[in-house]
Short mmCIF file of C-alpha atoms in Angstrom, two decimals:
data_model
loop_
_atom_site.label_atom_id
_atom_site.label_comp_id
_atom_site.label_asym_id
_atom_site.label_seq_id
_atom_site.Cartn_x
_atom_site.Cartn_y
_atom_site.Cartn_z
CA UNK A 517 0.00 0.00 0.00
CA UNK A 518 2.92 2.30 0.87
CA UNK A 519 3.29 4.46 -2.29
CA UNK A 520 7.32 4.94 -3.24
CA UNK A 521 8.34 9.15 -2.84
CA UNK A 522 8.50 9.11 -6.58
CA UNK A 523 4.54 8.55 -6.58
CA UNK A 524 4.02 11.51 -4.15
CA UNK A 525 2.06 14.25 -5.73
CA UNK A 526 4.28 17.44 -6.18
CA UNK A 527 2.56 21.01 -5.82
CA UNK A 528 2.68 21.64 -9.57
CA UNK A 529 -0.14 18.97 -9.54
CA UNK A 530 -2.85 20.69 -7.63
CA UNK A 531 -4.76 23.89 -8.23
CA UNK A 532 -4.84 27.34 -6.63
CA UNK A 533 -7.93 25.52 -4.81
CA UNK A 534 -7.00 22.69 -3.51
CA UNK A 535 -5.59 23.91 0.33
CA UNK A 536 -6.23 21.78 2.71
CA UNK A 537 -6.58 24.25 5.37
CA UNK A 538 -6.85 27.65 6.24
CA UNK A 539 -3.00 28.44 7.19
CA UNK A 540 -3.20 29.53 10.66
CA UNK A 541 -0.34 29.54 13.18
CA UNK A 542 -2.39 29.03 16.44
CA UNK A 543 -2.90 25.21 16.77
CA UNK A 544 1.31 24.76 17.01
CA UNK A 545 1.31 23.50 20.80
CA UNK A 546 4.37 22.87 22.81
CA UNK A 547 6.97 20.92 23.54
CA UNK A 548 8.28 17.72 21.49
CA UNK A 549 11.77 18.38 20.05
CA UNK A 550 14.93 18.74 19.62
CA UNK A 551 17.62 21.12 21.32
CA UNK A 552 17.64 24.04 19.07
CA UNK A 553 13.58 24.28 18.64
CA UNK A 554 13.18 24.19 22.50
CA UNK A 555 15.95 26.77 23.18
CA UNK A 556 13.51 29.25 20.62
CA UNK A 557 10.85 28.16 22.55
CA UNK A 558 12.54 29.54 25.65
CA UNK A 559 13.16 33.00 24.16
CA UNK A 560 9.79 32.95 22.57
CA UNK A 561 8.63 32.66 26.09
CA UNK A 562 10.91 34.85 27.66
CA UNK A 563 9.95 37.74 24.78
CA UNK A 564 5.93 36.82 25.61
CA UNK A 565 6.50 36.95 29.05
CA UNK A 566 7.50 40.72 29.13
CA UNK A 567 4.89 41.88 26.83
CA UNK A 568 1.57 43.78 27.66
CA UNK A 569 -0.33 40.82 27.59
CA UNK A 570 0.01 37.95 29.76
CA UNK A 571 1.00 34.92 28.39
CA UNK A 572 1.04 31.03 29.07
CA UNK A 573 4.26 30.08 30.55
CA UNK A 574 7.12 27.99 28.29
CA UNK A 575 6.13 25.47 26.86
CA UNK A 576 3.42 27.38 25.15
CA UNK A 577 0.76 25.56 24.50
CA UNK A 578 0.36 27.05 20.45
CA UNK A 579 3.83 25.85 19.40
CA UNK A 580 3.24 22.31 19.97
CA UNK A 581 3.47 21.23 16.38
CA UNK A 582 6.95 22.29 15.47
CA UNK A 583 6.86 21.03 11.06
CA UNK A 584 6.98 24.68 11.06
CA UNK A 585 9.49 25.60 13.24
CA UNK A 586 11.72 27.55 13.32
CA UNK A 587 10.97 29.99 10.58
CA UNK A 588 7.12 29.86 11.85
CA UNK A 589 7.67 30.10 15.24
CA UNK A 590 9.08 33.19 14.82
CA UNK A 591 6.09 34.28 13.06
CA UNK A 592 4.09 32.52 15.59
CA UNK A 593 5.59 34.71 18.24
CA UNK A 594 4.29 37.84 16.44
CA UNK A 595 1.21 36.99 15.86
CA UNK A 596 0.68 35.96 19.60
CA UNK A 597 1.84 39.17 20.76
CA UNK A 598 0.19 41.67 17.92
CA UNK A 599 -2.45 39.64 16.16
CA UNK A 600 -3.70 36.80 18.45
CA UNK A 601 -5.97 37.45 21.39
CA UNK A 602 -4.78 35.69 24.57
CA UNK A 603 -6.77 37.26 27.63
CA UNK A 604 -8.15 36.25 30.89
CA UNK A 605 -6.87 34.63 34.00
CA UNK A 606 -4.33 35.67 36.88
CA UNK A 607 -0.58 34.67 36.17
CA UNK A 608 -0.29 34.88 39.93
CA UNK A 609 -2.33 32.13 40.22
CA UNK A 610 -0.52 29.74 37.74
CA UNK A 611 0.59 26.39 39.74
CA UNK A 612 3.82 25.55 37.61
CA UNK A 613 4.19 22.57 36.11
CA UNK A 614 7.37 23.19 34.30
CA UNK A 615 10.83 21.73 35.06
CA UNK A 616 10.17 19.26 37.72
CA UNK A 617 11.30 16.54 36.74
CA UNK A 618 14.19 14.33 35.38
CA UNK A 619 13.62 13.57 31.39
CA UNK A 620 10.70 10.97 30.86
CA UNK A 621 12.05 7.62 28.99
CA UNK A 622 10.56 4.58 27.64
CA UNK A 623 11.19 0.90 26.11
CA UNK A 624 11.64 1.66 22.54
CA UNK A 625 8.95 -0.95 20.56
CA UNK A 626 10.29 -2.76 17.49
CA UNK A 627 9.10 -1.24 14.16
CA UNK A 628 7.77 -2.87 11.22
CA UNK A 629 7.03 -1.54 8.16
CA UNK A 630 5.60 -4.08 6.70
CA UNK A 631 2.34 -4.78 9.26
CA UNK A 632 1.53 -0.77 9.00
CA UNK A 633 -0.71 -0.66 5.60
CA UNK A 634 -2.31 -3.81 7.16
CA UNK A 635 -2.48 -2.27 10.61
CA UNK A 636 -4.09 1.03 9.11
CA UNK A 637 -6.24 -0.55 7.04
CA UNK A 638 -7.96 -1.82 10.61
CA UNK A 639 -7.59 1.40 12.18
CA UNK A 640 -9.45 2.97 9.16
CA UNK A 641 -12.13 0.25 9.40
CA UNK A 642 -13.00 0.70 13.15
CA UNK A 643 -13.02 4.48 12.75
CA UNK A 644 -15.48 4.19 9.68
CA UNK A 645 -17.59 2.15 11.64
CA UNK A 646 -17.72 4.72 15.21
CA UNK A 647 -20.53 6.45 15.42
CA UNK A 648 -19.42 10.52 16.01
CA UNK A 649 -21.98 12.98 16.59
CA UNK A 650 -22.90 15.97 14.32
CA UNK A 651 -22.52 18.83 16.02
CA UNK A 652 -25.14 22.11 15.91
CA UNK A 653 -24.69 25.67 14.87
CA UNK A 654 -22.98 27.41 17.73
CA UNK A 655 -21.17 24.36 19.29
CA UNK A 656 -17.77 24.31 20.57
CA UNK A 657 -15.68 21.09 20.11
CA UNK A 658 -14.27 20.29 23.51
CA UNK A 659 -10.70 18.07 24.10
CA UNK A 660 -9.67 17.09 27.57
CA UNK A 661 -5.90 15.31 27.52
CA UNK A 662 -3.31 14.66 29.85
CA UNK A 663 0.46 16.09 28.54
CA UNK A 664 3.83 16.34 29.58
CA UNK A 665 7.22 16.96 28.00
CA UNK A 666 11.05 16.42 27.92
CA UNK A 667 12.80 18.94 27.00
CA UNK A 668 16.77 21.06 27.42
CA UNK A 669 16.98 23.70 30.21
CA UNK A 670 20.15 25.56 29.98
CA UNK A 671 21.38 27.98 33.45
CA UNK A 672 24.17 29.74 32.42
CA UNK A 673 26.47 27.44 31.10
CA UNK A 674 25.27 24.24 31.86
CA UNK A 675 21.92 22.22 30.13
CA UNK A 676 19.87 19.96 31.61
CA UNK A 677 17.62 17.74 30.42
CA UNK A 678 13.91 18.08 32.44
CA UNK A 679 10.41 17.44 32.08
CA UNK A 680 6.96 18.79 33.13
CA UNK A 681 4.83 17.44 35.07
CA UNK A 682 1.91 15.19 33.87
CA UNK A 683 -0.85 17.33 33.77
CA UNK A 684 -4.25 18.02 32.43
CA UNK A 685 -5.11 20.23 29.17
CA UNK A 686 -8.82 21.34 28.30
CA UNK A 687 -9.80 23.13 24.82
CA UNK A 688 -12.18 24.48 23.65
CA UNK A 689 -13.15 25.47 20.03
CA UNK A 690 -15.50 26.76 17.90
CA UNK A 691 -16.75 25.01 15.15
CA UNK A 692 -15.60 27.00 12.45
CA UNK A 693 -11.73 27.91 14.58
CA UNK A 694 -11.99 31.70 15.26
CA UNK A 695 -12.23 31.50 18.61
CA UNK A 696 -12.09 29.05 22.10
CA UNK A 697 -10.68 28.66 25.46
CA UNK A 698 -7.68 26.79 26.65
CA UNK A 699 -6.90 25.95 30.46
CA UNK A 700 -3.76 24.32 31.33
CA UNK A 701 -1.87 23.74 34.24
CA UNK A 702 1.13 25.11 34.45
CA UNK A 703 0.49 27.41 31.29
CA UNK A 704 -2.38 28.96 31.43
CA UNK A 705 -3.86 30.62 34.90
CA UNK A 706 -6.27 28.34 36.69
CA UNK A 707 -9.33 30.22 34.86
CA UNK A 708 -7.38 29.90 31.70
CA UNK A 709 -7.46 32.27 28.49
CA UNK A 710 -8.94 33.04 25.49
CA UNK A 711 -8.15 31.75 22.23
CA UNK A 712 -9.22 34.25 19.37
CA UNK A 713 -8.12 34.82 15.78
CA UNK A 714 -9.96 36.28 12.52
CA UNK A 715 -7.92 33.49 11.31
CA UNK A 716 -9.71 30.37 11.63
CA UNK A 717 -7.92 27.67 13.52
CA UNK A 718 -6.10 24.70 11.31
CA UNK A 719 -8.34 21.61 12.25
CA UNK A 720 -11.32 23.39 12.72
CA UNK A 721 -14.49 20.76 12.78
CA UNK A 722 -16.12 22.93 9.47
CA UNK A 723 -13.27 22.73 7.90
CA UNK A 724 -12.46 19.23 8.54
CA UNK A 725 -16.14 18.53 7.63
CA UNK A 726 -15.35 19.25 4.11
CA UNK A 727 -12.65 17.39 3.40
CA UNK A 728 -12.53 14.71 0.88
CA UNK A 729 -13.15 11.27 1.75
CA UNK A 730 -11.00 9.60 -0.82
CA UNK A 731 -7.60 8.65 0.70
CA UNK A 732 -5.76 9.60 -2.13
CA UNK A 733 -7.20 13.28 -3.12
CA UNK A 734 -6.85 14.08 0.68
CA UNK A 735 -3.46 12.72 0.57
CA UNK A 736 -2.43 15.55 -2.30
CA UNK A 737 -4.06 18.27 0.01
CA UNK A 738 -1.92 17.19 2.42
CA UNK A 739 0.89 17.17 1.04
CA UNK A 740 -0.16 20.57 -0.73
CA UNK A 741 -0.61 22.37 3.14
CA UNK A 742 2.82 20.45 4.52
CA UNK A 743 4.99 21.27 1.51
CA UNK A 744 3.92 25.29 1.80
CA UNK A 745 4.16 25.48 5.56
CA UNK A 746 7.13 23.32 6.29
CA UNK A 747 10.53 23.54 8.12
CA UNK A 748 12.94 22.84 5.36
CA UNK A 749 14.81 21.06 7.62
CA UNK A 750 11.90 18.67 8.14
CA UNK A 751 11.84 16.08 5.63
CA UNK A 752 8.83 16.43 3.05
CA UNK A 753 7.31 13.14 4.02
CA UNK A 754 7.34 13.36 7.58
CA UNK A 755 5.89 16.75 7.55
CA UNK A 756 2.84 14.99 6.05
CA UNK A 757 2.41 12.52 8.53
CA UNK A 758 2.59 15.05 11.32
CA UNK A 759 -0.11 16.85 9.83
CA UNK A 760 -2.54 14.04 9.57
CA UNK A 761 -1.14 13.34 13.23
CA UNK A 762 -2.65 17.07 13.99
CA UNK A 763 -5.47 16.82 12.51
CA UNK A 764 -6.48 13.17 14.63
CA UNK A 765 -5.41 14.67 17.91
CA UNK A 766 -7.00 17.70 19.14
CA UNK A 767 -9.57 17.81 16.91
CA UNK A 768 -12.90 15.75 16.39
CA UNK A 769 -13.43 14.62 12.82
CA UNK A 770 -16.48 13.37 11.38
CA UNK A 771 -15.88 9.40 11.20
CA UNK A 772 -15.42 9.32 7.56
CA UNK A 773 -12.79 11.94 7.55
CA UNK A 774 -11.20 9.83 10.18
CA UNK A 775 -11.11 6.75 7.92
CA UNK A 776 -9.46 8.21 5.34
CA UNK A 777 -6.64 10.07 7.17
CA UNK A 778 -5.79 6.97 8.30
CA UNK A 779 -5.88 5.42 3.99
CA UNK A 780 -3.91 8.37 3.52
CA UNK A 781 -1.14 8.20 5.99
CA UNK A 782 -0.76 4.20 4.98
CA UNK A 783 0.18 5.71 1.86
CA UNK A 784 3.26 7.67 2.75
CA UNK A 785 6.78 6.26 3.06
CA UNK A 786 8.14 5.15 5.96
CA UNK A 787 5.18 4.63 8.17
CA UNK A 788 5.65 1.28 10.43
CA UNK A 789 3.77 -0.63 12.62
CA UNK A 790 5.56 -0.42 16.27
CA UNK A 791 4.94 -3.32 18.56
CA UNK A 792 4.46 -1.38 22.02
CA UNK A 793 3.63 2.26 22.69
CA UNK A 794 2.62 3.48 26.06
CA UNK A 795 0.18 6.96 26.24
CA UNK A 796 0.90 9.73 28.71
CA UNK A 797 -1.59 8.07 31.21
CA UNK A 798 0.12 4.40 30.89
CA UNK A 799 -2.22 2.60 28.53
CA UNK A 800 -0.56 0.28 26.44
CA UNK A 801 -1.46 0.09 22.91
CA UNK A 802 0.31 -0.47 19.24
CA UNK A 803 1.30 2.47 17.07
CA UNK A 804 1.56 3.77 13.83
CA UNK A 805 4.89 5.99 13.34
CA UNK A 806 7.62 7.35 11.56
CA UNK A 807 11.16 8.49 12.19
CA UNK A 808 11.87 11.46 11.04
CA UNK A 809 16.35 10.58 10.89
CA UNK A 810 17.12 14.18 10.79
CA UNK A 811 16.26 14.83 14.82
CA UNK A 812 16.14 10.94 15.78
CA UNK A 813 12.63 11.56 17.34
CA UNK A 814 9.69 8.70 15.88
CA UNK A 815 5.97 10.30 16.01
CA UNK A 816 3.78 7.35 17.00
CA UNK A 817 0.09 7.62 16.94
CA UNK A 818 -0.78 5.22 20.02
CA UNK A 819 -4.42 2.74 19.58
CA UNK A 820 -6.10 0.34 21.80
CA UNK A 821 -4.82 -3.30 20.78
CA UNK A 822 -8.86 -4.64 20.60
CA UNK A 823 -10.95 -1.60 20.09
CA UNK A 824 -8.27 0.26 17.77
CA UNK A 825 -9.49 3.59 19.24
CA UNK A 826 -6.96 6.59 19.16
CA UNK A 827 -5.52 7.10 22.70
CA UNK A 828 -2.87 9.48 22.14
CA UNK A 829 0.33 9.80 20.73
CA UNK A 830 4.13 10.76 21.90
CA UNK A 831 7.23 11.30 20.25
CA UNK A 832 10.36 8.79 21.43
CA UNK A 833 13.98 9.18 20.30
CA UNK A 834 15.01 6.47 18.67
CA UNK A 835 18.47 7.36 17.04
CA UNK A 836 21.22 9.28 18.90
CA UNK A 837 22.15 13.06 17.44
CA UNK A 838 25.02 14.83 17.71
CA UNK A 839 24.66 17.70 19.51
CA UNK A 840 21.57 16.81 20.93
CA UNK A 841 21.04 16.51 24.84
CA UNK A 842 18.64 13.71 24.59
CA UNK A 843 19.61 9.93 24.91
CA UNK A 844 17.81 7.08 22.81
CA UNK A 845 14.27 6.02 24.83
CA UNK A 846 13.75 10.12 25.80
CA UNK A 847 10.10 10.87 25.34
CA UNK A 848 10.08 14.22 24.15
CA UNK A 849 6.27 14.76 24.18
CA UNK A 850 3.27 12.72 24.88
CA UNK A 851 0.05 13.49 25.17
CA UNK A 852 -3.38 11.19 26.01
CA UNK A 853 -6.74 11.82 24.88
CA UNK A 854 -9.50 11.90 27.63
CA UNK A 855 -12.13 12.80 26.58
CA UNK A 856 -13.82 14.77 23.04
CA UNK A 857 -17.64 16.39 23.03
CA UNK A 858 -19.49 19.12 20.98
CA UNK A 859 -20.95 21.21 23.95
CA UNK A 860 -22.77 24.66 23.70
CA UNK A 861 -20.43 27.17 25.10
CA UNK A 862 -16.55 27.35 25.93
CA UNK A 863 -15.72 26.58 29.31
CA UNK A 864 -18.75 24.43 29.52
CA UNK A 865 -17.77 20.19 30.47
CA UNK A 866 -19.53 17.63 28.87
CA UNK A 867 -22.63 16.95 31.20
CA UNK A 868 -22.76 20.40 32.85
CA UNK A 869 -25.74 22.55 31.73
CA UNK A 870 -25.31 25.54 30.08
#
C-alpha cells in the first residue's frame, strides 16, 4: 500500500484551490523536540512573558506542532503578541508545572514496516464504523488530555535535560476555529485564556467537515498544506504525517474523515507498525509511526490493541544526534486523549448545563 516518494504528488499537480486548510499559526502547541527548537521556545517565552499581555508560561501551548518551526515560530511569536488574542486569568495564580522533573524515557517498541498498511487498514475500518456525533450551529468542540514533556533547560552554562509534570489540558473550540478557550496547568492561569483569531484555527471541525473522503485526493491536500508550511529542515514526508497526526489529535473529525486520514497516511513512506507504545496516562497500545532521521525523534500515533481507538500519541527518540542533549528512549512529548464532546459554550464540560 505504501506508495514509493517518486509517486508523491508534487505542488505543480494541484490547483490554486486545492488547500487543505486555512494556514493559521495558532494550533502549534508545545513541547516535542529537539535542542535548538526548545531553546527558541525559551526565548519565545521569555519575549511573551515581558509583553503587555500575559501569556502562558514555556512550553506554550500554540507551538506544539513544530513542522513549522523555526521559521514559523518566529512568526508565531508575532502573531501571539500583535495579532492573536490571549486574555483572561491571573498569572499569579498559575501552579507551575514546568521543570520538575528528570527527562521521561521509555522501552523503545520494534518497528515494522511491513504490518503498517495492514495495521491502518484496521484502524481505518473501526473508525469508519464509530458512530461521532454531528454537532449544531454554535457548538464548541471540547478536548480534555493529559500532557507532559522532555525537554533542554540551559542555566548559564550548563543544560539539563527536564520534564513537566503530567498534567491536564482542556480546549475548547469553535466550530468553524476563530475562537475558544484553553486551560492548562502550568500554562495557562487556573481560569485559563482566550483563544481568538480572525484566522480560523487549522483543524477546525467545518473545515475538517469538508474534506474529501478519498484517501488519495486528501493525501495531495496534504501534502499541498505540509509542503507550503514546512521547516525545510523537516523532511517532506514526515511533515505529512505530522499533519494528519494534527489533525487526529486535538480535533474531532467526522468518522469518515477519520477513515481516510488513516488510507492516507498508509500511503506515505516510511510509516511502520511499532509493537508497544505506552500513552501519557500508561495505557498500552500499538502504534503507527515514523522516524523522522534528521532529529532521531519517531511520532507514533498510540491505539487500543482490541478496540483500535486513538488514545494518544508521543514522540520517542530512537536514534542518537550529535549535539543533541537527549539519549535514545527520551520521550520528548506525549500526550493522552481523555475525553472529546461538541458542547454549547466554551468553558462548559460535557454533562454540565449551560
Amino acid at each position: 500500500m505504501n506508495a514509493s516518494p517518486s509517486h508523491q504528488p508534487h505542488p505543480a499537480e494541484w490547483t490554486e484551490t486545492q488547500s487543505l486548510l486555512p494556514s493559521a499559526e495558532r494550533d502549534l502547541p508545545a513541547g516535542r523536540h529537539q535542542f535548538h527548537k526548545e531553546q527558541m521556545m525559551a526565548q519565545i517565552h521569555e519575549d511573551l512573558r515581558t509583553s503587555p499581555v500575559a501569556p502562558p508560561k514555556r512550553p506554550n501551548p500554540f507551538l506544539r506542532r513544530m513542522i513549522l518551526v523555526p521559521a514559523a515560530a518566529l512568526a508565531l511569536a508575532s502573531a501571539v503578541v500583535g495579532g492573536l488574542a490571549l486574555t483572561g486569568g491571573d498569572a499569579n495564580g498559575d501552579k507551575t508545572t514546568l521543570g520538575t522533573g528528570p527527562a521521561l524515557t521509555t522501552q523503545v517498541g520494534v518497528a515494522d514496516a511491513k504490518g503498517a498498511p495492514r495495521l491502518l487498514d484496521r484502524i481505518s475500518l473501526a473508525a469508519a464504523d464509530t458512530s461521532t456525533p454531528t454537532p449544531r450551529k454554535g457548538q464548541y468542540v471540547y478536548i480534555a488530555s493529559k500532557v507532559a514533556s522532555t525537554y533542554p533547560r540551559t542555566v548559564g552554562d550548563r543544560t539539563t535535560v527536564v520534564s513537566d509534570e503530567l498534567h491536564r489540558r482542556q480546549v475548547w473550540n469553535s466550530l468553524d476555529g476563530k475562537d475558544g478557550w484553553l486551560i492548562e496547568a502550568g500554562q495557562t492561569s487556573d481560569k485559563g485564556i482566550t483563544l481568538s483569531s480572525d484566522v480560523p484555527l487549522s483543524g477546525a471541525y467545518n473545515a475538517l467537515a469538508e474534506l474529501p473522503t478519498d484517501p488519495q485526493a486528501l493525501l495531495h491536500r496534504i501534502y499541498r498544506e505540509s509542503d507550503a508550511r514546512r521547516d525545510p529542515e523537516v523532511p517532506r514526508d514526515q511533515a505529512a504525517f505530522v499533519a494528519i497526526g494534527d489533525l487526529l489529535t486535538e480535533s474531532y473529525p467526522p468518522a469518515a474523515v477519520s477513515a481516510a486520514l488513516y488510507k492516507a497516511a498508509a500511503k506515505i513512506p516510511g510509516v511502520v507498525a511499532v509493537n508497544d507504545a505506552v500513552d501519557a496516562t500508561g495505557r498500552h497500545g500499538i502504534a503507527i509511526a515514523r522516524q523522522n532521521d534528521t532529529d532521531g525523534e519517531r511520532t507514533e500515533w498510540i491505539f487500543d490493541r482490541k478496540t483500535l481507538q486513538f488514545l494518544g500519541e508521543r514522540t520517542v527518540v530512537v536514534k542518537a544526534v550529535a549535539g543533541s542533549p537527549f539519549k535514545v528512549g527520551t520521550v520528548t512529548f506525549t500526550n493522552a486523549i481523555t475525553q472529546r464532546a461538541f458542547v454549547d459554550a466554551d468553558k462548559q464540560v460535557p454533562g454540565q448545563a449551560s
